[in-house]
PDB file of C-alpha atoms and ligand atoms in Angstrom:
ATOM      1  CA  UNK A  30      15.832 -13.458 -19.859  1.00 76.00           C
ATOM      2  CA  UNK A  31      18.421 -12.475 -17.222  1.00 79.00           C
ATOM      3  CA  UNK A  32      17.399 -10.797 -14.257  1.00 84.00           C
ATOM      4  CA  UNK A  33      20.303  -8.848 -12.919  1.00 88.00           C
ATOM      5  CA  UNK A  34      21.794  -9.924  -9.456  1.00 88.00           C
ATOM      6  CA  UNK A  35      21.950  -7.865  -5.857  1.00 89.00           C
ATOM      7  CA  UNK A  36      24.670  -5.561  -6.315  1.00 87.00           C
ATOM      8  CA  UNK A  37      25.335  -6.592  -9.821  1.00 90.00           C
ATOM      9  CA  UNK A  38      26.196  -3.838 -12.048  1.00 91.00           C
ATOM     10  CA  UNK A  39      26.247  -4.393 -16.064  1.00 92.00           C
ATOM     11  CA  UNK A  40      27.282  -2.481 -18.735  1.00 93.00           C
ATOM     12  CA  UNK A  41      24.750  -1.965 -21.884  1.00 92.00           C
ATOM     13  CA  UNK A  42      27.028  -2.325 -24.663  1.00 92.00           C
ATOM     14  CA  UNK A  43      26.926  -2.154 -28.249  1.00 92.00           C
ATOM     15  CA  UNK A  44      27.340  -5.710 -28.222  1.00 91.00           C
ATOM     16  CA  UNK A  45      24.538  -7.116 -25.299  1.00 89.00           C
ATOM     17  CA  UNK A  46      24.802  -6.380 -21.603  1.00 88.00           C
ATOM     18  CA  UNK A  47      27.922  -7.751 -19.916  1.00 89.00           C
ATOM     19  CA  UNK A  48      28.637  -7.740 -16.037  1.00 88.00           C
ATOM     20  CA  UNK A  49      30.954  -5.780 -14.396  1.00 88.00           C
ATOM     21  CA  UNK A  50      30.624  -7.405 -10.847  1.00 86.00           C
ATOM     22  CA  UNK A  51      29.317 -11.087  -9.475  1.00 82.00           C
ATOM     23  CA  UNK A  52      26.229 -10.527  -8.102  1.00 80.00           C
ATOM     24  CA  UNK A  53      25.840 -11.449  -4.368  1.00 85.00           C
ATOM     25  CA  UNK A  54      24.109 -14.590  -3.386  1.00 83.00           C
ATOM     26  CA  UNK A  55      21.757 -12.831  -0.740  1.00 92.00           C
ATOM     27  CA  UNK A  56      19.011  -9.869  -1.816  1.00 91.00           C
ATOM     28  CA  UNK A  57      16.047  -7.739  -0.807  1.00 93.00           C
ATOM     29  CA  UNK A  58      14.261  -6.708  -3.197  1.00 94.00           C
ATOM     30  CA  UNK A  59      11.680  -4.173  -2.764  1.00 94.00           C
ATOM     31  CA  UNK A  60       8.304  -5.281  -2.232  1.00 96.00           C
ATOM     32  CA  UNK A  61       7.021  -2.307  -2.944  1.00 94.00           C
ATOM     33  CA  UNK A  62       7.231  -2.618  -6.780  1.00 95.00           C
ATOM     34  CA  UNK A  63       5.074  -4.822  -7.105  1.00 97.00           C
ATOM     35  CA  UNK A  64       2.577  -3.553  -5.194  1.00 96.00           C
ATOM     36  CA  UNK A  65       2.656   0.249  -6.488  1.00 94.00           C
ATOM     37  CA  UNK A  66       5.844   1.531  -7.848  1.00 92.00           C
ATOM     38  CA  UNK A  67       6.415  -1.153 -10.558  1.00 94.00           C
ATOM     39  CA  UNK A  68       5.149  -0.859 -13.714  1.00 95.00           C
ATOM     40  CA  UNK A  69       2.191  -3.649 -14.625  1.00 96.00           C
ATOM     41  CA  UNK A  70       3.899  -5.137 -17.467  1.00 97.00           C
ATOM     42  CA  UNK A  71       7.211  -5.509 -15.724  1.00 96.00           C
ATOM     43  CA  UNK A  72       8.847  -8.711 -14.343  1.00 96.00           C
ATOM     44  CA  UNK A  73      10.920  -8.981 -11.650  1.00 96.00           C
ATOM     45  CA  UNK A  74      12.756 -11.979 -10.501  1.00 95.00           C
ATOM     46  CA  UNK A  75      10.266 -13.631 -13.114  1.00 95.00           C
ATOM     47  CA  UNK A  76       7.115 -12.390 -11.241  1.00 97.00           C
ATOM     48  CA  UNK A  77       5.084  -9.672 -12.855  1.00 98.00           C
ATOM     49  CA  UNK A  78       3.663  -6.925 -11.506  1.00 98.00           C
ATOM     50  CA  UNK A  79       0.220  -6.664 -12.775  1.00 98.00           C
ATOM     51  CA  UNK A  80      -0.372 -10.630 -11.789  1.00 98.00           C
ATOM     52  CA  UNK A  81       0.773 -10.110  -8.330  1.00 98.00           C
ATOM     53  CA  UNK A  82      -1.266  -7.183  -7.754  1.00 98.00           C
ATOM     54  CA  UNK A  83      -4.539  -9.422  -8.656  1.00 98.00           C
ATOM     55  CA  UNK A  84      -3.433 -11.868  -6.346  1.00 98.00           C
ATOM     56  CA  UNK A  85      -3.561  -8.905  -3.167  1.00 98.00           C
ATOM     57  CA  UNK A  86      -6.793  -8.279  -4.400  1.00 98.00           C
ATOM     58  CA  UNK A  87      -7.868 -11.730  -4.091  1.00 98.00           C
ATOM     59  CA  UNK A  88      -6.380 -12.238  -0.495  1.00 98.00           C
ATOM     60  CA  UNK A  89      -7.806  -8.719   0.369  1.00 98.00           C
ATOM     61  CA  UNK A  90     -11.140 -10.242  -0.398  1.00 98.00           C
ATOM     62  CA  UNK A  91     -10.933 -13.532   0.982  1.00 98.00           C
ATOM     63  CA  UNK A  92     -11.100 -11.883   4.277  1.00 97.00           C
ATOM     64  CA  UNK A  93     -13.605  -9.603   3.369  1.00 97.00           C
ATOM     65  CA  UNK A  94     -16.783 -12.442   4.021  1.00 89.00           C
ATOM     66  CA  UNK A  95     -18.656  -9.957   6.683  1.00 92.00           C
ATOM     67  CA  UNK A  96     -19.482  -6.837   3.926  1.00 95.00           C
ATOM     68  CA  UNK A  97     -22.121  -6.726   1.240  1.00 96.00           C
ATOM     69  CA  UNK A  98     -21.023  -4.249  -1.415  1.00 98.00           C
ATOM     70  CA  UNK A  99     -22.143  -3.394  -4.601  1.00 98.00           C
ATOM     71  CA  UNK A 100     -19.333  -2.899  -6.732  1.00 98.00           C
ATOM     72  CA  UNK A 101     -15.287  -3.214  -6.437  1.00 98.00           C
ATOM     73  CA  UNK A 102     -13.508  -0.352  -7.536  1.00 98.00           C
ATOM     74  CA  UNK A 103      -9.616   0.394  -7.583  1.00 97.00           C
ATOM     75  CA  UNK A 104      -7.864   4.276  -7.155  1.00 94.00           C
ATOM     76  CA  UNK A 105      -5.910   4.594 -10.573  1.00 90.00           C
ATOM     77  CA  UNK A 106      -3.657   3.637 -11.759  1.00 87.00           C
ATOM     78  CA  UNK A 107      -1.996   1.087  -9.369  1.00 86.00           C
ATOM     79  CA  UNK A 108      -5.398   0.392  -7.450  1.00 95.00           C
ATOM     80  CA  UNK A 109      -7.059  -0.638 -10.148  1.00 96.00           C
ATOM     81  CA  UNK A 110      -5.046  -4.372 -10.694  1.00 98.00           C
ATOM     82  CA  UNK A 111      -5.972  -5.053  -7.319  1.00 98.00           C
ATOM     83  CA  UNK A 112      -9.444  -4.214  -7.711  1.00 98.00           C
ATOM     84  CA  UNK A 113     -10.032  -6.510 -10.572  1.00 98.00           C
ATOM     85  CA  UNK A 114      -8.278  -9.242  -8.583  1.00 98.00           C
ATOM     86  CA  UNK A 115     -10.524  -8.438  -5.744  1.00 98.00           C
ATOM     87  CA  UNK A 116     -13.765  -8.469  -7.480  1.00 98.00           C
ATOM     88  CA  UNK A 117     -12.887 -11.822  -9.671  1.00 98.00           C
ATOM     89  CA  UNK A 118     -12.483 -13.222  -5.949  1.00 98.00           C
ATOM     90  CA  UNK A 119     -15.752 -11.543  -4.738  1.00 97.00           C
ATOM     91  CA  UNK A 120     -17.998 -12.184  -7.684  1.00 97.00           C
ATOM     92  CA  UNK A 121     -18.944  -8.781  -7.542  1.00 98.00           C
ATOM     93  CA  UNK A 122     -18.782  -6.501 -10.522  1.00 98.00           C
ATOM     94  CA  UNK A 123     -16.066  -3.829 -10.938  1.00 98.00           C
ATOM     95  CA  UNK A 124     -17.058  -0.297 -12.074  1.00 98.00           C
ATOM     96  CA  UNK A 125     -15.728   3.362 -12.516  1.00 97.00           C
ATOM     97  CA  UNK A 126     -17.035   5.440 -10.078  1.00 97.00           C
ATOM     98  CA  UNK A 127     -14.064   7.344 -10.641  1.00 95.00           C
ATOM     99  CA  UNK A 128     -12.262   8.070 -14.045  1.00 93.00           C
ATOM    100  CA  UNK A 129      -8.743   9.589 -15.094  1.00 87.00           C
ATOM    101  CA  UNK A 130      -8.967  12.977 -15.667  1.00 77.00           C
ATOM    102  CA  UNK A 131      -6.314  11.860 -18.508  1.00 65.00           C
ATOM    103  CA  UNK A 132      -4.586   8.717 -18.751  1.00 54.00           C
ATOM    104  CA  UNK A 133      -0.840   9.256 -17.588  1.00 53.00           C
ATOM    105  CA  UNK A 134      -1.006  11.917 -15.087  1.00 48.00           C
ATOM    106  CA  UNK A 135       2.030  12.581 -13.148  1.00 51.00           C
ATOM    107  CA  UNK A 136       2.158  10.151 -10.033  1.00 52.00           C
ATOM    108  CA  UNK A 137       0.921  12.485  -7.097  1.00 49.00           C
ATOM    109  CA  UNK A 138       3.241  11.576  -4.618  1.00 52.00           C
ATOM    110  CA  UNK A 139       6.332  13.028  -6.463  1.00 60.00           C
ATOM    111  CA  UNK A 140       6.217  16.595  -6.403  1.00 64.00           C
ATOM    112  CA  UNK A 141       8.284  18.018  -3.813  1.00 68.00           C
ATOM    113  CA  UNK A 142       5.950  20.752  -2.279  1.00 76.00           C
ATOM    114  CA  UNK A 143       2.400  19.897  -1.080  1.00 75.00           C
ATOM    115  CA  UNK A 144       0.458  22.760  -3.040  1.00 79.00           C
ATOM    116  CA  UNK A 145       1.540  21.277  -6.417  1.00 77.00           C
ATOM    117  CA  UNK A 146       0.707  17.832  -5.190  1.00 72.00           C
ATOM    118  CA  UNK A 147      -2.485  18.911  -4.246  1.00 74.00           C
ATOM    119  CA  UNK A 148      -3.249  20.795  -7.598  1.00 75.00           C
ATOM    120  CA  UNK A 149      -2.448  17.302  -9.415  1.00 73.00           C
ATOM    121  CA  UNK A 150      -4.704  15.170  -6.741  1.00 70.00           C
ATOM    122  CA  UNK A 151      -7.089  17.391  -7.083  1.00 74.00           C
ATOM    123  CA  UNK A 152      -7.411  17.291 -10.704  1.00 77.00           C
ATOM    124  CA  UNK A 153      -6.634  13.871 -11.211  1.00 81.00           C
ATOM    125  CA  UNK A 154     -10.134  11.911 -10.676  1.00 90.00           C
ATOM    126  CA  UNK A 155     -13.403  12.667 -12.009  1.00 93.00           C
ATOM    127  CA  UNK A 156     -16.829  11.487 -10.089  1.00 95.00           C
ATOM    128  CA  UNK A 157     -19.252   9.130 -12.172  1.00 97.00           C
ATOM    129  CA  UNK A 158     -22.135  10.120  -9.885  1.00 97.00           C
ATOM    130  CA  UNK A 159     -24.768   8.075 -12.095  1.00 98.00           C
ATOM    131  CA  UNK A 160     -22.415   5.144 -10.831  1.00 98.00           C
ATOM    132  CA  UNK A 161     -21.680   6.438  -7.419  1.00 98.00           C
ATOM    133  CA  UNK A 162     -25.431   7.408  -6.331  1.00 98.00           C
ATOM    134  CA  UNK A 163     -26.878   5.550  -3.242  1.00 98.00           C
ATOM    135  CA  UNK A 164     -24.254   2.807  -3.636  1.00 98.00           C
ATOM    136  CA  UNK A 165     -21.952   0.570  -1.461  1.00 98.00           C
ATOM    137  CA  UNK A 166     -18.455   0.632  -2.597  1.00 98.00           C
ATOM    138  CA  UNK A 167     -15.173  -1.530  -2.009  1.00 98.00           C
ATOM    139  CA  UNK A 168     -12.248   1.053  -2.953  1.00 98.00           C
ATOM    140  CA  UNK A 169      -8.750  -1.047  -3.074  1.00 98.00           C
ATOM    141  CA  UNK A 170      -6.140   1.045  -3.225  1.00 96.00           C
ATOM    142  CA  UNK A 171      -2.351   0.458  -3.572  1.00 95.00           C
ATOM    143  CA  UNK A 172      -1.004   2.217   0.282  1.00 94.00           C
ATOM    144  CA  UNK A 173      -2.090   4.537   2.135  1.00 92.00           C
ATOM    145  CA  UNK A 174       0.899   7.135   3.085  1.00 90.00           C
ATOM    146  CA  UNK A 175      -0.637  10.147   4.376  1.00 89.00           C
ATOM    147  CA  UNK A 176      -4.228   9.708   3.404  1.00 91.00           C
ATOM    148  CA  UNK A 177      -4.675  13.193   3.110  1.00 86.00           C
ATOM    149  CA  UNK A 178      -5.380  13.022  -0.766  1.00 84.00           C
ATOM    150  CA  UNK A 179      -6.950  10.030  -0.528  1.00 91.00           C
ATOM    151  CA  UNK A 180      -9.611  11.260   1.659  1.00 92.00           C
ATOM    152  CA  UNK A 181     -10.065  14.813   0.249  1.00 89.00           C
ATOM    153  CA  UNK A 182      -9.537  14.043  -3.470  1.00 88.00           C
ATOM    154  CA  UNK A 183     -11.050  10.690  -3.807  1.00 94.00           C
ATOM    155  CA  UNK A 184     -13.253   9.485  -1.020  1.00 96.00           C
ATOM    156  CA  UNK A 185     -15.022  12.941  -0.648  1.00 96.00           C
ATOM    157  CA  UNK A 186     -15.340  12.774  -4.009  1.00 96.00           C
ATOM    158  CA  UNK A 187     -17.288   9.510  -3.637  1.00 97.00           C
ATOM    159  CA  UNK A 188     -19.106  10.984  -0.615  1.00 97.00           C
ATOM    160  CA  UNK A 189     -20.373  13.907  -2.174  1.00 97.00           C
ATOM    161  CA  UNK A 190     -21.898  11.780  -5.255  1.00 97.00           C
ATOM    162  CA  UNK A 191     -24.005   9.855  -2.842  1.00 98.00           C
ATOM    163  CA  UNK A 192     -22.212   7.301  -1.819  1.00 98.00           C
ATOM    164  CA  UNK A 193     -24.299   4.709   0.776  1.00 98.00           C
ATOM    165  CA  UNK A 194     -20.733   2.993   1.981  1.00 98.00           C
ATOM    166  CA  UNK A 195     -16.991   3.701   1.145  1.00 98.00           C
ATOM    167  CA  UNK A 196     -14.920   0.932   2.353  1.00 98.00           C
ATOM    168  CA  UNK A 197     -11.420   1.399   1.858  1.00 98.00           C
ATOM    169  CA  UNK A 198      -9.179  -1.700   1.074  1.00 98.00           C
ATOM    170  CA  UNK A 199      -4.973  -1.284   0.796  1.00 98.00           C
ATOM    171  CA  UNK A 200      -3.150  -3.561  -1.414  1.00 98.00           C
ATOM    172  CA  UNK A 201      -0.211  -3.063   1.999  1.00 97.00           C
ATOM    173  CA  UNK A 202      -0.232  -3.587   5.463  1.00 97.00           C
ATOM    174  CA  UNK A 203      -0.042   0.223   6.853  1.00 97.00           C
ATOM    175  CA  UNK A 204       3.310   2.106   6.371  1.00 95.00           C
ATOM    176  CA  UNK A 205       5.167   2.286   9.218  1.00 94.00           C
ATOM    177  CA  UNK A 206       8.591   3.318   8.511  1.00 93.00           C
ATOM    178  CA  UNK A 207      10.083   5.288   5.349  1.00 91.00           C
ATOM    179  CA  UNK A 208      12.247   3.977   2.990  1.00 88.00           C
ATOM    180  CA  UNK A 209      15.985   4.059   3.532  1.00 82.00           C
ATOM    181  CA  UNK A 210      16.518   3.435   0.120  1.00 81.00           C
ATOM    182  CA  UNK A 211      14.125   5.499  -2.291  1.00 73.00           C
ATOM    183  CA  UNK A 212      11.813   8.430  -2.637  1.00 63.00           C
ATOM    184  CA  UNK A 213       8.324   6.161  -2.307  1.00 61.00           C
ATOM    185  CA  UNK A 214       8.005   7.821   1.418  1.00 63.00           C
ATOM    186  CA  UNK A 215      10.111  10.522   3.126  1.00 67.00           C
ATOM    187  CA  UNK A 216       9.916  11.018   6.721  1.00 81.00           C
ATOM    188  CA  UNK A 217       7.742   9.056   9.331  1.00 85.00           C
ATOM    189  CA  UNK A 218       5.269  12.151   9.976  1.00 82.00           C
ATOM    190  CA  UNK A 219       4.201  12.152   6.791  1.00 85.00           C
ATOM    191  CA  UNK A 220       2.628   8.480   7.661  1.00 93.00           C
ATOM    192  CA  UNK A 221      -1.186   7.952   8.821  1.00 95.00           C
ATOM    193  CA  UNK A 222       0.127   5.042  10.978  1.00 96.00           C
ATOM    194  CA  UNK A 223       2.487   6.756  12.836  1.00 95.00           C
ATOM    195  CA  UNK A 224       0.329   9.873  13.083  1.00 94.00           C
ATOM    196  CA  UNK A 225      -2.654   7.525  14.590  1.00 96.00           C
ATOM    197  CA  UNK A 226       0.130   6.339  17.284  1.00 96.00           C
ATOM    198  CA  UNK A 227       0.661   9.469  18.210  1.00 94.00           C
ATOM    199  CA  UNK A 228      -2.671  10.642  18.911  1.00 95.00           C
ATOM    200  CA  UNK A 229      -3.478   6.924  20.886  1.00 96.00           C
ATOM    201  CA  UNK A 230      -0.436   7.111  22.847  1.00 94.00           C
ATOM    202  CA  UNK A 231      -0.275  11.606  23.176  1.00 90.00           C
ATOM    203  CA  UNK A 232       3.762  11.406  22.144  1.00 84.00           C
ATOM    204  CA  UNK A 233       5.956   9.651  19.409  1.00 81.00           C
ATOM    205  CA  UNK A 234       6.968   6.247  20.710  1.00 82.00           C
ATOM    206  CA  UNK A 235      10.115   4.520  20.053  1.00 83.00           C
ATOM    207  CA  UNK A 236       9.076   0.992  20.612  1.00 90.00           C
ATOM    208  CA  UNK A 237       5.991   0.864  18.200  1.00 93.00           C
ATOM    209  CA  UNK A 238       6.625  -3.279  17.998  1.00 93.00           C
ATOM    210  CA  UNK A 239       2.885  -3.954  19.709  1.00 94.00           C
ATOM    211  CA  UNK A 240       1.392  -1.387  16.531  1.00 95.00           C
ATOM    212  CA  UNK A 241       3.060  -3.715  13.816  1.00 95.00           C
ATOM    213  CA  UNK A 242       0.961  -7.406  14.816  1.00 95.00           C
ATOM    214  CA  UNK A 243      -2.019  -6.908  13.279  1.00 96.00           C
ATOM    215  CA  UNK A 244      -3.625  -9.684  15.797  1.00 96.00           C
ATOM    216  CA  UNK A 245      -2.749  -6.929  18.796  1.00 96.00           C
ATOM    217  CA  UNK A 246      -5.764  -4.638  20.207  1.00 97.00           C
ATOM    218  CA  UNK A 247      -3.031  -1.788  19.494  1.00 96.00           C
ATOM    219  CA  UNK A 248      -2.724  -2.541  15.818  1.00 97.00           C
ATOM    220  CA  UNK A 249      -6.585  -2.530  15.656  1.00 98.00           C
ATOM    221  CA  UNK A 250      -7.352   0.664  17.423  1.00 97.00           C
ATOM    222  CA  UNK A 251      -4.540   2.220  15.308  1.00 98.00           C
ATOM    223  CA  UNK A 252      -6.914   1.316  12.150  1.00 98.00           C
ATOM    224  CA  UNK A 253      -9.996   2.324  13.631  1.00 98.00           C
ATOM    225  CA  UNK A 254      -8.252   5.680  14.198  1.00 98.00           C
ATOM    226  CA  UNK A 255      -7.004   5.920  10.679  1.00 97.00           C
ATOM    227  CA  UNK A 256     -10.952   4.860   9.849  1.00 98.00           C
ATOM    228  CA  UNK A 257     -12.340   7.821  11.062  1.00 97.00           C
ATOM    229  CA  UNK A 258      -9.385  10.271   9.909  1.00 96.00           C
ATOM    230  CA  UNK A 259     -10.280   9.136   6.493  1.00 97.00           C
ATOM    231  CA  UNK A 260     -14.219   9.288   7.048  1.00 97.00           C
ATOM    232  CA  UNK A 261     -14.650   5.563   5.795  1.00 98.00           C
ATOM    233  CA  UNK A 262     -17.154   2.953   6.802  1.00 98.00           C
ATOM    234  CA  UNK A 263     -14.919   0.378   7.042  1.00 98.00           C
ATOM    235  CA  UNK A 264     -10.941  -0.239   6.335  1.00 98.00           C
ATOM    236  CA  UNK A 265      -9.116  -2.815   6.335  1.00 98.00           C
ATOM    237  CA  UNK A 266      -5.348  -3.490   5.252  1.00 98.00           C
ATOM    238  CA  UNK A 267      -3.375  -6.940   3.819  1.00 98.00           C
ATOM    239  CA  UNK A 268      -1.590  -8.583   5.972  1.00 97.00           C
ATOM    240  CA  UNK A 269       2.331  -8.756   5.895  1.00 97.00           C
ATOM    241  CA  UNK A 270       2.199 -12.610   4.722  1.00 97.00           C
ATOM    242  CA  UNK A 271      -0.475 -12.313   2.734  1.00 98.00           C
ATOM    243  CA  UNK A 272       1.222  -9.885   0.574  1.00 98.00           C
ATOM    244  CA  UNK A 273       4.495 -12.027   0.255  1.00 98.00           C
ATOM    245  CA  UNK A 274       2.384 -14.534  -1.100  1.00 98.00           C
ATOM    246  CA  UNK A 275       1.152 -12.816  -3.034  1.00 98.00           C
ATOM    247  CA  UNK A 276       4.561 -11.768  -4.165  1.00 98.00           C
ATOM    248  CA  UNK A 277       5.439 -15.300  -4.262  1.00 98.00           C
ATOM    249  CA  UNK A 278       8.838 -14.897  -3.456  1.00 97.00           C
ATOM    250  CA  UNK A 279      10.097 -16.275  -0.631  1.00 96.00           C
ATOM    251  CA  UNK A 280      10.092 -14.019   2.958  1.00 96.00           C
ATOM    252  CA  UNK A 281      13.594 -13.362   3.373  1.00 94.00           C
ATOM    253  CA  UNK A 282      14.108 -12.272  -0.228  1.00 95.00           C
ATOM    254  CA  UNK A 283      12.075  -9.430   0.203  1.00 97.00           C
ATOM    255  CA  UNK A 284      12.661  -5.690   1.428  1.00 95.00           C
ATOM    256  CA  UNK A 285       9.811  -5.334   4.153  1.00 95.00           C
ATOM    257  CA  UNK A 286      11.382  -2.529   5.622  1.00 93.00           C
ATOM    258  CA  UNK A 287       8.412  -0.276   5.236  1.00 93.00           C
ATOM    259  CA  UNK A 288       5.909  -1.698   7.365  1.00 95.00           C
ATOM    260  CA  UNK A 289       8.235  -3.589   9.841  1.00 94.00           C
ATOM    261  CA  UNK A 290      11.388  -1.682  10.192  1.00 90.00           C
ATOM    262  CA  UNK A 291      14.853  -3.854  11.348  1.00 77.00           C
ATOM    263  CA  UNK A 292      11.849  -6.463  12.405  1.00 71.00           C
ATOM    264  CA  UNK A 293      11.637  -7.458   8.631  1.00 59.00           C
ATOM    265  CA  UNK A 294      15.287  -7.691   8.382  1.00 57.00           C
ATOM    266  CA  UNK A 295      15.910  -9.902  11.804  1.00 53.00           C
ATOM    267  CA  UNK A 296      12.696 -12.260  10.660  1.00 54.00           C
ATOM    268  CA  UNK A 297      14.224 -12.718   6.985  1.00 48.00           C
ATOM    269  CA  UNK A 298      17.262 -13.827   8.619  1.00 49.00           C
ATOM    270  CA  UNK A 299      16.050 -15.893  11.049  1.00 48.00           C
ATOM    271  CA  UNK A 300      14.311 -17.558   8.417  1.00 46.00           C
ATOM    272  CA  UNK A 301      16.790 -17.719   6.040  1.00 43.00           C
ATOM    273  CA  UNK A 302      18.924 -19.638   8.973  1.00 45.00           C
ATOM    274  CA  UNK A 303      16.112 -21.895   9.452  1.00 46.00           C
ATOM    275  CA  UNK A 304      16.009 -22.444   5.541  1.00 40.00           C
ATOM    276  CA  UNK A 305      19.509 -23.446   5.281  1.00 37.00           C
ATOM    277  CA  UNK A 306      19.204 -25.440   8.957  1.00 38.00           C
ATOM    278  CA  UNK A 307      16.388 -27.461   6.958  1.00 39.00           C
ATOM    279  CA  UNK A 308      18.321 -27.726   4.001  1.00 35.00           C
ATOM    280  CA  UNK A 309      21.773 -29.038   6.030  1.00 33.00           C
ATOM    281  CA  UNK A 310      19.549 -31.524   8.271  1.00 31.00           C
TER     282      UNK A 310
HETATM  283  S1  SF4 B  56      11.974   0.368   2.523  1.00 64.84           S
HETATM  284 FE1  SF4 B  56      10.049  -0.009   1.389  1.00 64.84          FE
HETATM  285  S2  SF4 B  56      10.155   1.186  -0.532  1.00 64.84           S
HETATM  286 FE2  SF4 B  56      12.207   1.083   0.393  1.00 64.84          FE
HETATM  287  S3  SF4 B  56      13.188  -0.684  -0.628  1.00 64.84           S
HETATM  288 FE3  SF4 B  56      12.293  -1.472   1.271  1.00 64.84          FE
HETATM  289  S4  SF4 B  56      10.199  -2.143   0.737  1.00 64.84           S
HETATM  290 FE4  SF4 B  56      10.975  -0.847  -0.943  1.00 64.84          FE
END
């Protein structure tokens, strides 16, 4: 199997695939595919998708020791891999409280215009309320980019079938900056993270650096904001190196533009230097 290079462009011929350019030797991929965009059979750079996504469900659960729940469940599609990963971790059982209106429903995200996207969200997920009834439930989900839908189509969904405890679980660390690159997020309002900062700090900051270490009382109070915008009992997110090992590749390899801006860049470097330091010494 050949995995094409960064900046490598090849031809699909007739005949097999041939390259038009050298690849370069440095990349970023995206992280993002494997946590939600990518599809769960795919491979990239000889990691697939689907395996990776069990692993953030494991880590997610690993720090999880202070909750009793009752079941794991995961928002389709992308939040279910990381529920089962979580709840082989946990030992607790994973169940449906929620079910696919019909399997391969347009992602909600990609509509253009908010009305449409909230016709599809709304539509989307179905209540099992025999399942959901008086229950305490772990709900891992891929990101959370607005949390808009996610509240009023899904966890108010869970709410109103009697759920004891929702608490929410994201595959991500929160989503701090758009992408440069693609269409997975747009414009930094659109963000719950950046939309807690500004009601903490009253204004948009520039320097959000203190918001991004999720050891800082900042970070923290920026989560318990997003908490009670989402009407959840508890919510916690993975950590930036627990999801690139989950990934497996190493740091600097990865795009991690999305939840720490140029940050993610200037660390990848500097520890790419280091790497090659090591390696020379
Ligand atoms: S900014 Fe985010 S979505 Fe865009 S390429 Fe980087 S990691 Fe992927």
């Amino acid at each position: 199997m050949k995995f094409v290079g960064p900046g490598e462009v090849v031809l699909l011929k007739e005949s097999g695939p041939v390259s038009q350019t050298q690849g370069r030797d440095t990349m970023h991929i995206c992280a993002f595919l494997w946590i939600y965009t990518g599809f769960p059979a795919s491979v990239y750079e000889g990691i697939n998708v689907e395996t990776v996504r069990e692993r953030c469900g494991r880590s997610l659960a690993k720090r999880d020791k202070d909750i009793e729940v009752d079941m794991v469940s995961g928002v389709p599609d992308s939040g279910v891999a990381h529920a089962i990963g979580y709840a082989m971790e946990s030992g607790k059982p994973y169940r449906r409280p929620l079910v696919k209106y019909t399997p391969g429903y347009g992602r909600s995200y990609t509509p253009p215009d908010q009305t449409t996207r909230d016709h599809i969200a709304r539509m989307k997920l179905i209540p099992v309320r025999e399942i959901i009834n008086g229950q305490r439930i772990v709900v891992c989900e891929d990101s959370i980019v607005r949390g808009t839908q996610l509240k009023n189509f899904t966890l108010n969904k869970l709410w109103d079938a009697g759920a004891r405890e929702v608490h929410v679980r994201p595959a991500c660390p929160p989503l701090m900056f758009p992408c440069k690159y693609c269409l997975s997020t747009r414009s930094i309002d659109e963000l719950a993270a950046r939309r807690a900062i500004r009601a903490l700090e009253g204004e948009d900051k520039k320097d959000i650096s203190t918001y991004l270490d999720a050891d800082s009382t900042q970070y923290q109070k920026m989560v318990d904001w997003i908490a009670r915008d989402l009407n959840v009992t508890t919510l916690r997110f993975q950590r930036v190196a627990d999801m690139v090992k989950a990934i497996g590749l190493p740091r600097e390899k990865l795009c991690l533009h999305c939840w720490l801006g140029e940050q993610g860049h200037t660390e990848g470097k500097e520890e790419a230097q280091q790497h090659e330091l090591g390696a020379t010494s």
